[in-house]
Short mmCIF file of C-alpha atoms and ligand atoms in Angstrom, two decimals:
data_model
loop_
_atom_site.label_atom_id
_atom_site.label_comp_id
_atom_site.label_asym_id
_atom_site.label_seq_id
_atom_site.Cartn_x
_atom_site.Cartn_y
_atom_site.Cartn_z
CA MET A 842 11.16 -23.86 -10.82
CA SER A 843 9.46 -20.60 -11.70
CA LYS A 844 10.47 -16.99 -11.46
CA VAL A 845 8.40 -15.05 -9.00
CA TYR A 846 8.26 -11.28 -8.68
CA ILE A 847 6.77 -9.94 -5.44
CA CYS A 848 5.91 -6.29 -4.88
CA THR A 849 5.04 -4.18 -1.83
CA ALA A 850 3.43 -0.74 -1.58
CA ILE A 851 5.98 2.03 -1.14
CA PRO A 852 5.19 4.21 1.89
CA TYR A 853 5.14 8.00 1.83
CA VAL A 854 8.10 9.48 3.61
CA ASN A 855 6.14 12.15 5.46
CA GLY A 856 6.69 10.47 8.81
CA ASN A 857 8.27 7.57 10.66
CA PRO A 858 7.36 3.94 10.00
CA HIS A 859 4.52 2.71 12.21
CA ILE A 860 3.44 -0.86 12.96
CA GLY A 861 0.86 -0.84 10.13
CA HIS A 862 3.64 -0.38 7.61
CA ALA A 863 5.07 -3.74 8.65
CA MET A 864 2.18 -5.66 7.12
CA ASP A 865 3.10 -5.30 3.45
CA TYR A 866 6.66 -6.34 4.21
CA LEU A 867 5.84 -9.26 6.48
CA LEU A 868 3.21 -10.78 4.20
CA ALA A 869 5.40 -10.38 1.13
CA ASP A 870 8.38 -11.79 2.99
CA THR A 871 6.40 -14.80 4.18
CA TYR A 872 5.34 -15.46 0.62
CA ALA A 873 8.89 -14.97 -0.68
CA ARG A 874 10.31 -17.44 1.83
CA TYR A 875 7.56 -19.93 1.08
CA ARG A 876 8.14 -19.77 -2.67
CA ARG A 877 11.90 -20.10 -2.22
CA SER A 878 11.32 -23.17 -0.07
CA GLN A 879 9.40 -24.62 -3.04
CA GLY A 880 12.48 -24.08 -5.19
CA ASP A 881 11.28 -20.93 -6.98
CA GLU A 882 13.49 -17.99 -7.81
CA VAL A 883 12.23 -14.82 -6.19
CA ARG A 884 12.70 -11.15 -6.94
CA PHE A 885 11.23 -8.90 -4.28
CA GLN A 886 10.82 -5.11 -4.46
CA VAL A 887 10.51 -2.55 -1.65
CA GLY A 888 10.83 1.23 -1.75
CA THR A 889 9.72 4.69 -0.71
CA ASP A 890 7.23 7.10 -2.30
CA GLU A 891 8.85 10.49 -1.99
CA HIS A 892 7.04 12.97 -4.23
CA GLY A 893 3.77 14.82 -3.74
CA ASN A 894 2.40 17.65 -1.65
CA LYS A 895 2.06 15.62 1.49
CA VAL A 896 5.79 14.98 1.71
CA TYR A 897 6.59 18.51 0.55
CA SER A 898 4.47 20.26 3.15
CA THR A 899 5.67 18.06 6.02
CA ALA A 900 9.29 18.80 5.08
CA GLN A 901 8.50 22.52 5.24
CA LYS A 902 6.85 22.16 8.62
CA ASN A 903 10.00 20.40 9.82
CA GLY A 904 12.17 23.19 8.51
CA LEU A 905 14.11 20.94 6.14
CA SER A 906 14.65 20.94 2.41
CA VAL A 907 12.35 18.37 0.88
CA GLU A 908 15.34 16.44 -0.49
CA ALA A 909 16.98 16.19 2.94
CA TYR A 910 13.70 15.33 4.64
CA ALA A 911 12.83 12.62 2.13
CA ALA A 912 16.33 11.14 2.34
CA GLN A 913 16.23 11.05 6.13
CA ASN A 914 12.84 9.33 6.30
CA SER A 915 13.56 6.99 3.44
CA GLN A 916 16.55 5.82 5.47
CA LYS A 917 14.27 5.11 8.44
CA PHE A 918 12.13 2.84 6.29
CA GLN A 919 15.24 1.12 4.97
CA ASP A 920 16.43 0.52 8.54
CA PHE A 921 13.01 -0.76 9.53
CA ILE A 922 12.88 -3.21 6.63
CA LYS A 923 16.32 -4.51 7.55
CA LYS A 924 15.34 -4.91 11.21
CA LEU A 925 12.36 -7.03 10.13
CA ASP A 926 14.76 -9.31 8.22
CA ILE A 927 12.79 -8.82 5.01
CA THR A 928 14.44 -10.78 2.21
CA TYR A 929 13.93 -8.19 -0.53
CA THR A 930 16.18 -8.07 -3.56
CA ASP A 931 15.46 -4.59 -4.96
CA ALA A 932 14.95 -1.25 -3.24
CA ILE A 933 13.81 1.90 -5.00
CA ARG A 934 13.31 5.54 -4.06
CA THR A 935 11.02 7.47 -6.38
CA THR A 936 13.55 10.31 -6.30
CA ASP A 937 16.19 8.06 -7.92
CA ALA A 938 17.32 9.69 -11.17
CA ASP A 939 16.74 6.48 -13.13
CA HIS A 940 13.20 6.20 -11.85
CA VAL A 941 12.41 9.81 -12.74
CA ARG A 942 13.76 9.43 -16.28
CA ARG A 943 11.95 6.12 -16.78
CA CYS A 944 8.66 7.64 -15.61
CA GLN A 945 9.03 10.28 -18.28
CA GLU A 946 9.58 7.57 -20.89
CA ILE A 947 6.47 5.81 -19.61
CA TRP A 948 4.51 9.05 -19.94
CA LYS A 949 5.58 9.43 -23.56
CA GLN A 950 4.45 5.89 -24.32
CA LEU A 951 1.05 6.64 -22.77
CA GLU A 952 0.51 9.78 -24.87
CA PRO A 953 -1.99 8.20 -27.31
CA HIS A 954 -4.30 7.76 -24.29
CA ILE A 955 -3.69 11.19 -22.72
CA TYR A 956 -5.56 14.47 -23.25
CA ALA A 957 -5.57 17.82 -21.43
CA ALA A 958 -8.64 19.36 -19.81
CA ASN A 959 -9.66 21.47 -16.87
CA TYR A 960 -10.35 19.74 -13.59
CA ASP A 961 -12.97 21.24 -11.39
CA GLY A 962 -13.50 19.02 -8.41
CA TRP A 963 -12.24 17.64 -5.11
CA TYR A 964 -8.92 16.32 -3.83
CA CYS A 965 -7.68 14.66 -0.64
CA GLU A 966 -4.09 15.46 0.17
CA GLY A 967 -3.93 12.70 2.79
CA CYS A 968 -4.77 10.08 0.13
CA GLU A 969 -3.12 12.17 -2.62
CA SER A 970 -6.30 11.31 -4.47
CA PHE A 971 -8.84 13.01 -6.75
CA VAL A 972 -12.32 12.54 -5.34
CA THR A 973 -15.52 12.16 -7.34
CA GLN A 974 -18.62 14.17 -6.51
CA LYS A 975 -20.32 10.90 -5.55
CA GLU A 976 -17.60 10.07 -3.01
CA TYR A 977 -17.66 13.65 -1.78
CA ASP A 978 -21.40 13.42 -1.15
CA GLU A 979 -21.21 9.97 0.42
CA ASN A 980 -18.53 11.12 2.85
CA GLY A 981 -20.10 14.48 3.61
CA GLY A 982 -17.08 16.33 2.22
CA ILE A 983 -14.64 14.83 4.71
CA CYS A 984 -12.10 12.09 4.00
CA PRO A 985 -13.00 9.15 6.26
CA ASP A 986 -9.37 7.99 6.35
CA HIS A 987 -7.80 11.33 7.16
CA GLN A 988 -10.68 13.19 8.83
CA LYS A 989 -9.84 16.25 6.75
CA PRO A 990 -12.18 18.23 4.47
CA TYR A 991 -11.60 17.62 0.78
CA GLN A 992 -9.92 20.51 -1.07
CA LYS A 993 -11.54 22.20 -4.06
CA LEU A 994 -9.32 22.17 -7.15
CA THR A 995 -9.83 24.14 -10.35
CA GLU A 996 -6.86 23.54 -12.60
CA LYS A 997 -5.54 22.19 -15.87
CA ASN A 998 -4.69 18.48 -15.76
CA TYR A 999 -3.73 15.78 -18.16
CA TYR A 1000 -6.06 12.80 -18.17
CA LEU A 1001 -5.74 9.14 -18.99
CA ARG A 1002 -8.77 8.01 -21.00
CA MET A 1003 -10.49 5.27 -18.98
CA ASP A 1004 -12.74 4.25 -21.86
CA ASP A 1005 -9.63 2.91 -23.60
CA PHE A 1006 -9.16 0.40 -20.78
CA ARG A 1007 -12.30 -0.15 -18.73
CA ASP A 1008 -13.63 -3.19 -20.62
CA GLN A 1009 -10.27 -4.92 -20.60
CA ILE A 1010 -9.75 -4.26 -16.89
CA ARG A 1011 -13.23 -5.54 -16.05
CA ALA A 1012 -12.64 -8.71 -18.07
CA LYS A 1013 -9.31 -9.37 -16.38
CA ILE A 1014 -10.74 -8.87 -12.92
CA GLU A 1015 -13.83 -10.96 -13.60
CA SER A 1016 -11.82 -13.83 -15.08
CA ASP A 1017 -9.26 -13.67 -12.22
CA GLU A 1018 -6.48 -13.15 -14.75
CA MET A 1019 -5.69 -10.43 -12.23
CA LEU A 1020 -6.88 -12.10 -9.06
CA ILE A 1021 -7.98 -9.72 -6.32
CA LEU A 1022 -8.00 -11.10 -2.79
CA PRO A 1023 -10.06 -11.26 -0.69
CA GLU A 1024 -13.10 -11.95 -2.87
CA PHE A 1025 -15.35 -9.24 -1.40
CA ARG A 1026 -12.77 -6.63 -2.34
CA LYS A 1027 -12.85 -7.89 -5.90
CA GLN A 1028 -16.58 -7.13 -6.03
CA GLU A 1029 -15.94 -3.71 -4.49
CA MET A 1030 -13.31 -2.95 -7.16
CA LEU A 1031 -15.61 -4.05 -9.98
CA ARG A 1032 -18.24 -1.60 -8.74
CA LEU A 1033 -15.69 1.19 -8.40
CA LEU A 1034 -14.36 0.56 -11.88
CA GLU A 1035 -17.72 1.43 -13.39
CA ASP A 1036 -17.76 4.76 -11.53
CA THR A 1037 -14.16 5.70 -12.32
CA PRO A 1038 -13.95 8.69 -14.64
CA ASP A 1039 -10.90 9.47 -16.77
CA ILE A 1040 -7.93 9.57 -14.44
CA SER A 1041 -6.23 12.86 -13.80
CA ILE A 1042 -2.50 12.18 -14.09
CA SER A 1043 -0.87 15.58 -13.62
CA ARG A 1044 -0.95 18.67 -11.42
CA PRO A 1045 0.02 22.24 -12.32
CA ARG A 1046 3.58 22.92 -11.24
CA LYS A 1047 2.44 25.91 -9.19
CA GLN A 1048 0.29 23.53 -7.11
CA LEU A 1049 2.80 20.72 -6.94
CA SER A 1050 6.43 21.50 -7.53
CA TRP A 1051 7.78 18.34 -5.91
CA GLY A 1052 7.26 15.71 -8.55
CA VAL A 1053 8.38 14.32 -11.88
CA PRO A 1054 8.14 16.96 -14.67
CA VAL A 1055 5.73 16.11 -17.47
CA PRO A 1056 7.79 15.75 -20.65
CA GLY A 1057 7.09 18.57 -23.07
CA ASP A 1058 5.09 20.73 -20.63
CA ASP A 1059 7.06 22.80 -18.14
CA GLU A 1060 3.89 23.88 -16.39
CA GLN A 1061 2.85 20.37 -15.33
CA VAL A 1062 4.16 17.73 -12.94
CA MET A 1063 3.08 14.09 -12.85
CA TYR A 1064 0.40 13.14 -10.36
CA VAL A 1065 2.22 11.34 -7.55
CA TRP A 1066 0.36 8.04 -8.00
CA VAL A 1067 1.49 7.72 -11.63
CA ASP A 1068 5.07 8.12 -10.56
CA ALA A 1069 4.63 5.85 -7.52
CA LEU A 1070 2.88 2.95 -9.27
CA SER A 1071 5.47 2.95 -12.02
CA ASN A 1072 8.11 1.97 -9.47
CA TYR A 1073 7.09 -1.67 -9.78
CA ILE A 1074 8.47 -1.76 -13.32
CA THR A 1075 11.08 1.00 -13.32
CA VAL A 1076 12.89 -0.91 -10.56
CA LEU A 1077 13.18 -3.80 -13.04
CA GLY A 1078 14.67 -1.40 -15.58
CA TYR A 1079 11.60 -0.64 -17.70
CA PRO A 1080 11.66 0.71 -20.40
CA ASP A 1081 15.45 0.51 -20.81
CA GLN A 1082 15.43 -3.23 -20.22
CA ASP A 1083 13.26 -6.12 -21.28
CA ILE A 1084 11.38 -7.06 -18.10
CA SER A 1085 9.48 -10.07 -19.40
CA GLU A 1086 11.63 -12.43 -17.33
CA TRP A 1087 10.00 -11.02 -14.17
CA TRP A 1088 6.89 -9.15 -15.21
CA PRO A 1089 3.94 -9.64 -14.64
CA ALA A 1090 4.33 -9.63 -10.87
CA SER A 1091 3.23 -12.84 -9.26
CA ALA A 1092 1.83 -11.00 -6.25
CA GLN A 1093 1.43 -7.38 -5.17
CA PHE A 1094 0.75 -6.74 -1.49
CA VAL A 1095 -1.15 -3.57 -0.56
CA GLY A 1096 -3.38 -2.22 2.18
CA LYS A 1097 -7.13 -2.03 1.61
CA ASP A 1098 -7.00 1.79 1.45
CA ILE A 1099 -4.88 1.79 -1.69
CA LEU A 1100 -6.31 -1.24 -3.45
CA ARG A 1101 -8.25 0.90 -5.95
CA PHE A 1102 -5.06 2.48 -7.24
CA HIS A 1103 -3.62 -0.98 -7.81
CA THR A 1104 -6.68 -2.49 -9.49
CA ILE A 1105 -7.83 0.46 -11.62
CA THR A 1106 -5.15 3.14 -12.11
CA TRP A 1107 -2.24 0.71 -12.32
CA PRO A 1108 -3.92 -1.67 -14.79
CA ALA A 1109 -4.85 1.33 -16.99
CA ILE A 1110 -1.20 2.40 -17.08
CA LEU A 1111 -0.01 -1.14 -17.78
CA LEU A 1112 -2.53 -1.69 -20.57
CA GLY A 1113 -1.50 1.67 -22.06
CA LEU A 1114 2.07 0.35 -22.10
CA ASP A 1115 0.97 -2.96 -23.58
CA LEU A 1116 2.18 -4.80 -20.48
CA LYS A 1117 0.46 -7.60 -18.60
CA LEU A 1118 -1.41 -7.01 -15.35
CA PRO A 1119 -0.14 -8.40 -12.04
CA GLN A 1120 -1.33 -11.96 -11.47
CA LYS A 1121 -2.57 -11.29 -7.95
CA VAL A 1122 -3.25 -8.21 -5.88
CA ILE A 1123 -3.57 -9.09 -2.22
CA SER A 1124 -5.20 -6.55 -0.01
CA HIS A 1125 -4.58 -6.83 3.72
CA GLY A 1126 -6.61 -5.28 6.47
CA HIS A 1127 -5.41 -2.60 8.82
CA VAL A 1128 -3.69 -2.87 12.16
CA LEU A 1129 -5.69 -1.05 14.80
CA ALA A 1130 -4.34 0.14 18.13
CA GLY A 1131 -6.65 -0.66 21.00
CA GLY A 1132 -9.54 -1.10 18.57
CA GLN A 1133 -9.03 2.30 16.97
CA LYS A 1134 -7.40 3.56 13.81
CA MET A 1135 -3.90 4.75 14.66
CA SER A 1136 -3.58 8.49 14.37
CA LYS A 1137 -1.28 11.21 15.55
CA SER A 1138 -4.22 13.26 16.81
CA ILE A 1139 -5.57 10.41 18.99
CA GLY A 1140 -1.97 9.82 20.06
CA ASN A 1141 -2.19 6.03 19.77
CA VAL A 1142 0.44 5.45 17.08
CA VAL A 1143 2.55 2.46 18.07
CA ASP A 1144 6.27 2.76 17.40
CA PRO A 1145 7.47 -0.44 15.74
CA MET A 1146 10.94 -0.05 17.23
CA ALA A 1147 9.46 -0.26 20.73
CA VAL A 1148 7.58 -3.42 19.73
CA LEU A 1149 10.77 -4.91 18.32
CA GLU A 1150 12.67 -4.12 21.48
CA ARG A 1151 10.07 -5.64 23.80
CA HIS A 1152 10.53 -9.33 22.87
CA GLY A 1153 12.70 -9.32 19.75
CA LEU A 1154 12.09 -9.80 16.05
CA GLU A 1155 10.58 -13.28 16.13
CA ALA A 1156 7.91 -12.19 18.56
CA PHE A 1157 7.15 -9.23 16.29
CA ARG A 1158 6.79 -11.49 13.26
CA TYR A 1159 4.75 -13.92 15.32
CA TYR A 1160 2.20 -11.38 16.45
CA PHE A 1161 1.74 -9.57 13.17
CA LEU A 1162 1.58 -12.69 11.04
CA ARG A 1163 -0.60 -14.79 13.28
CA HIS A 1164 -2.74 -12.49 15.40
CA ILE A 1165 -3.22 -9.86 12.73
CA ASP A 1166 -5.57 -11.60 10.32
CA THR A 1167 -4.22 -11.53 6.77
CA PHE A 1168 -7.36 -9.99 5.30
CA ALA A 1169 -9.37 -8.42 8.13
CA ASP A 1170 -8.60 -5.48 10.41
CA SER A 1171 -7.09 -6.68 13.69
CA ASP A 1172 -5.99 -5.17 16.90
CA PHE A 1173 -2.63 -4.59 18.53
CA THR A 1174 -2.37 -3.84 22.23
CA TRP A 1175 0.66 -4.28 24.45
CA GLU A 1176 -1.40 -6.62 26.69
CA LYS A 1177 -2.31 -8.89 23.79
CA PHE A 1178 1.25 -8.82 22.54
CA ASP A 1179 2.69 -9.78 25.96
CA GLU A 1180 0.08 -12.47 26.38
CA ALA A 1181 0.87 -14.00 23.01
CA TYR A 1182 4.55 -13.92 23.86
CA ASN A 1183 4.25 -15.54 27.28
CA ASN A 1184 1.44 -18.03 26.65
CA GLU A 1185 2.28 -19.07 23.14
CA LEU A 1186 5.90 -18.42 22.24
CA ALA A 1187 7.30 -19.05 25.70
CA ASN A 1188 4.87 -21.74 26.93
CA ASP A 1189 3.77 -23.61 23.81
CA LEU A 1190 7.02 -23.50 21.89
CA GLY A 1191 9.93 -22.41 24.10
CA ASN A 1192 9.00 -24.89 26.85
CA LEU A 1193 8.43 -27.71 24.43
CA VAL A 1194 11.86 -27.27 22.87
CA GLN A 1195 13.51 -27.11 26.28
CA ARG A 1196 11.68 -30.14 27.65
CA LEU A 1197 12.24 -32.25 24.58
CA ALA A 1198 15.91 -31.40 24.29
CA THR A 1199 16.45 -32.12 28.00
CA LEU A 1200 14.67 -35.49 27.77
CA CYS A 1201 16.58 -36.42 24.62
CA ARG A 1202 19.88 -35.67 26.28
CA LYS A 1203 18.99 -37.60 29.43
CA ASN A 1204 17.88 -40.63 27.46
CA GLU A 1205 20.64 -40.41 24.87
CA VAL A 1206 18.28 -40.14 21.92
CA HIS A 1207 19.94 -40.29 18.53
CA GLY A 1208 18.09 -40.52 15.28
CA ILE A 1209 14.83 -38.87 14.45
CA SER A 1210 11.73 -40.48 13.16
CA MET A 1211 10.13 -38.02 10.74
CA PRO A 1212 6.38 -38.27 10.28
CA GLU A 1213 5.16 -39.30 6.83
CA VAL A 1214 2.28 -36.79 6.74
CA VAL A 1215 1.94 -34.38 3.88
CA ASP A 1216 0.47 -31.13 5.05
CA GLU A 1217 -2.01 -30.59 2.24
CA GLU A 1218 -4.12 -28.25 4.29
CA TYR A 1219 -1.16 -26.00 5.07
CA ARG A 1220 -0.15 -25.87 1.45
CA LYS A 1221 -3.67 -25.03 0.36
CA LEU A 1222 -3.82 -22.15 2.83
CA MET A 1223 -0.41 -20.83 1.78
CA ASP A 1224 -1.31 -21.05 -1.89
CA ARG A 1225 -4.48 -19.08 -1.19
CA TYR A 1226 -2.47 -16.46 0.73
CA GLU A 1227 -4.35 -17.27 3.93
CA PHE A 1228 -1.16 -16.73 5.87
CA SER A 1229 -2.59 -16.16 9.33
CA LYS A 1230 -4.66 -19.34 8.93
CA ALA A 1231 -1.66 -21.32 7.69
CA PHE A 1232 0.26 -20.04 10.71
CA ASP A 1233 -2.60 -21.21 12.96
CA TYR A 1234 -2.36 -24.61 11.32
CA ALA A 1235 1.37 -24.82 11.98
CA TRP A 1236 0.87 -23.68 15.55
CA GLY A 1237 -1.77 -26.37 15.98
CA LYS A 1238 1.03 -28.90 15.37
CA VAL A 1239 3.06 -27.36 18.19
CA GLN A 1240 0.09 -27.51 20.54
CA GLN A 1241 -0.58 -31.12 19.56
CA LEU A 1242 3.02 -32.04 20.40
CA ASN A 1243 2.54 -30.58 23.88
CA LYS A 1244 -0.47 -32.86 24.34
CA ASP A 1245 1.38 -35.87 22.88
CA ILE A 1246 4.31 -35.52 25.25
CA ASP A 1247 1.98 -35.34 28.25
CA ILE A 1248 0.09 -38.41 27.13
CA ALA A 1249 3.16 -40.52 26.28
CA LYS A 1250 5.06 -39.42 29.42
CA PRO A 1251 8.50 -40.56 28.17
CA TRP A 1252 10.06 -39.66 31.57
CA GLU A 1253 7.91 -42.30 33.26
CA LEU A 1254 8.81 -44.89 30.66
CA ALA A 1255 12.47 -44.20 31.42
CA LYS A 1256 11.82 -44.46 35.16
CA GLN A 1257 10.20 -47.85 34.60
CA GLY A 1258 13.32 -48.97 32.78
CA LYS A 1259 11.62 -48.94 29.37
CA VAL A 1260 14.49 -46.94 27.88
CA GLU A 1261 14.05 -48.08 24.26
CA GLU A 1262 10.37 -47.23 24.37
CA ALA A 1263 11.14 -43.82 25.81
CA ARG A 1264 13.70 -43.24 23.07
CA ASN A 1265 11.16 -44.22 20.43
CA VAL A 1266 8.56 -41.83 21.76
CA LEU A 1267 11.10 -39.03 21.98
CA SER A 1268 12.44 -39.52 18.50
CA GLN A 1269 8.90 -39.37 17.17
CA LEU A 1270 8.21 -36.18 19.09
CA VAL A 1271 11.42 -34.66 17.75
CA GLY A 1272 10.34 -35.64 14.23
CA GLY A 1273 7.01 -33.92 14.80
CA LEU A 1274 8.75 -30.81 16.07
CA LEU A 1275 11.09 -30.67 13.09
CA LYS A 1276 8.12 -31.04 10.79
CA ALA A 1277 6.33 -28.18 12.57
CA SER A 1278 9.47 -26.07 12.33
CA GLU A 1279 9.44 -26.53 8.54
CA LEU A 1280 5.90 -25.19 8.43
CA LEU A 1281 6.90 -22.30 10.66
CA GLU A 1282 9.93 -21.37 8.57
CA PRO A 1283 8.32 -18.65 6.36
CA PHE A 1284 6.92 -16.95 9.47
CA LEU A 1285 9.65 -17.49 12.05
CA PRO A 1286 12.83 -18.17 10.08
CA GLU A 1287 15.25 -17.71 12.98
CA THR A 1288 13.29 -19.88 15.40
CA SER A 1289 12.88 -22.56 12.78
CA ALA A 1290 16.63 -22.57 12.12
CA LYS A 1291 17.36 -22.76 15.87
CA ILE A 1292 15.07 -25.76 16.31
CA GLN A 1293 16.74 -27.51 13.41
CA SER A 1294 20.21 -26.83 14.75
CA ILE A 1295 19.30 -28.13 18.21
CA PHE A 1296 17.71 -31.37 17.07
CA ILE A 1297 19.60 -32.16 13.90
CA ALA A 1298 22.88 -32.52 15.75
CA ASP A 1299 25.18 -35.38 16.69
CA GLU A 1300 24.29 -34.69 20.25
CA ILE A 1301 21.08 -32.98 21.35
CA VAL A 1302 21.87 -30.29 23.89
CA PRO A 1303 19.16 -28.06 25.40
CA PRO A 1304 19.83 -24.36 24.72
CA SER A 1305 21.46 -22.59 27.68
CA THR A 1306 18.68 -20.00 27.64
CA PRO A 1307 15.21 -21.06 26.51
CA LEU A 1308 14.09 -19.94 23.04
CA PHE A 1309 11.60 -17.44 24.45
CA PRO A 1310 12.40 -16.72 28.09
CA LYS A 1311 9.28 -15.69 29.99
CA ALA A 1312 8.90 -11.97 30.38
N1 MSP B 532 2.61 5.88 -0.93
C1 MSP B 532 1.41 5.13 -0.98
C2 MSP B 532 1.61 3.78 -1.63
C3 MSP B 532 2.14 3.83 -3.03
S1 MSP B 532 2.32 2.23 -3.72
C4 MSP B 532 2.69 2.52 -5.32
C5 MSP B 532 0.88 4.91 0.43
N2 MSP B 532 1.74 5.05 1.44
S2 MSP B 532 1.37 4.85 2.98
O1 MSP B 532 2.56 5.13 3.69
O2 MSP B 532 0.20 5.59 3.31
O3 MSP B 532 0.99 3.33 3.14
C6 MSP B 532 1.93 2.31 2.80
C7 MSP B 532 1.33 0.94 3.06
O4 MSP B 532 1.09 0.78 4.44
C8 MSP B 532 -0.01 0.73 2.36
O5 MSP B 532 -0.10 -0.60 1.89
C9 MSP B 532 -1.00 0.95 3.46
O6 MSP B 532 -2.21 0.28 3.28
C10 MSP B 532 -0.24 0.34 4.62
N3 MSP B 532 -0.75 0.80 5.90
C11 MSP B 532 -0.80 2.07 6.38
N4 MSP B 532 -1.39 2.04 7.59
C12 MSP B 532 -1.72 0.77 7.92
C13 MSP B 532 -2.26 0.13 9.04
N5 MSP B 532 -2.65 0.78 10.12
N6 MSP B 532 -2.36 -1.22 9.00
C14 MSP B 532 -1.92 -1.97 7.93
N7 MSP B 532 -1.43 -1.38 6.87
C15 MSP B 532 -1.35 -0.01 6.81
O7 MSP B 532 -0.28 4.59 0.57
#
């Protein structure tokens, strides 16, 4: 049994959760459930990123104090995480007093690597990111993610000296001591690392009042990413507590847009603190809506609550874990979602459960014959974080059972008076279904539990309403 610490990116609270935000939680939750099923002990962090200009200015636009606005939106994320049945163990808000104080301690420990200088360059408020001249030129002065012109900044900043860390970070990425997935992103990060100048880690208070004060300098506030990244260890109690039981994180889940912060900035901070780097950083693709990036200006932002209400939580988990590829950008449309629900959840699985349970009851099947197979392929995929592929594999088992039942035709065997044979066939099919439900457990925990409770019973009774009634 090992101890496993799983981390998710903490969203900004400058708006409501959208369906894209679900990805970090769902992937991390799938992994957490999988590791627990292997007997490992899991600690699992979630949280909200509440400082920075982006949150501050949206609060003002909404006519609320930034504290009230952040609290209100943080609560929405909390509610969302609960609705998704995410099995986290620790939740943090970056406005928590303990977090703020711990960040200041972290800053003090980093001081040997910090110097002050004037910054004269570009910034993207959408990314809350400093932008190099090279990036500025490549993107024609406009942030490709936020479609907003970069801002010109001329101000005093504190910097973290990258030369103190670059060689170590490169070595740890190259050797996979910090494994970056997928592989092509690892190459991208290695290239970026070479171009990364010293990292600006503060903003003048007159530019950014909503943040963690820099210890010993009233005029400066910590750059929001320093405060945000630190959450992964402050939530464990660092530096007040020894975190070596849980740190380094086994896996950090982040979107592709913020991978650089997790593979360059974060490692620099950790090395400055003499802490180990996360073992794996898994970067997922983005959820698109109708083939396009979701944006308020296009008006195609999909409300996750509406998706949850349409066919329930299990259908939500099903779509986002199977039809949204773990590593590549994938599309959500209501049509695709309804199709997946009706053709796959209702037809492939719901029907199978109903048919099998009905046949078992009719033929008085008791006893299950579990298949001997070991699902090596599934395990390999799960261990490589290829969750959508592992889900496909498990679903393949369900589809195979549908074929098997049609080939064996146990109802005809019964009609011909071959009752024992029919019972044999059925108990094998039930075994296959229970096996498939084990593989499905990290993705569809409720469905898996329902299948188990129906078929591992003294008497098999078909559910009064099918598992996924057709919509
Ligand atoms: N606050 C930072 C993260 C700090 S972590 C120390 C941030 N917040 S965010 O709200 O913009 O994004 C939170 C997470 O949601 C990120 O992992 C991001 O990649 C992910 N996603 C945001 N939009 C997404 C999609 N459309 N699709 C999938 N994931 C998306 O970045």
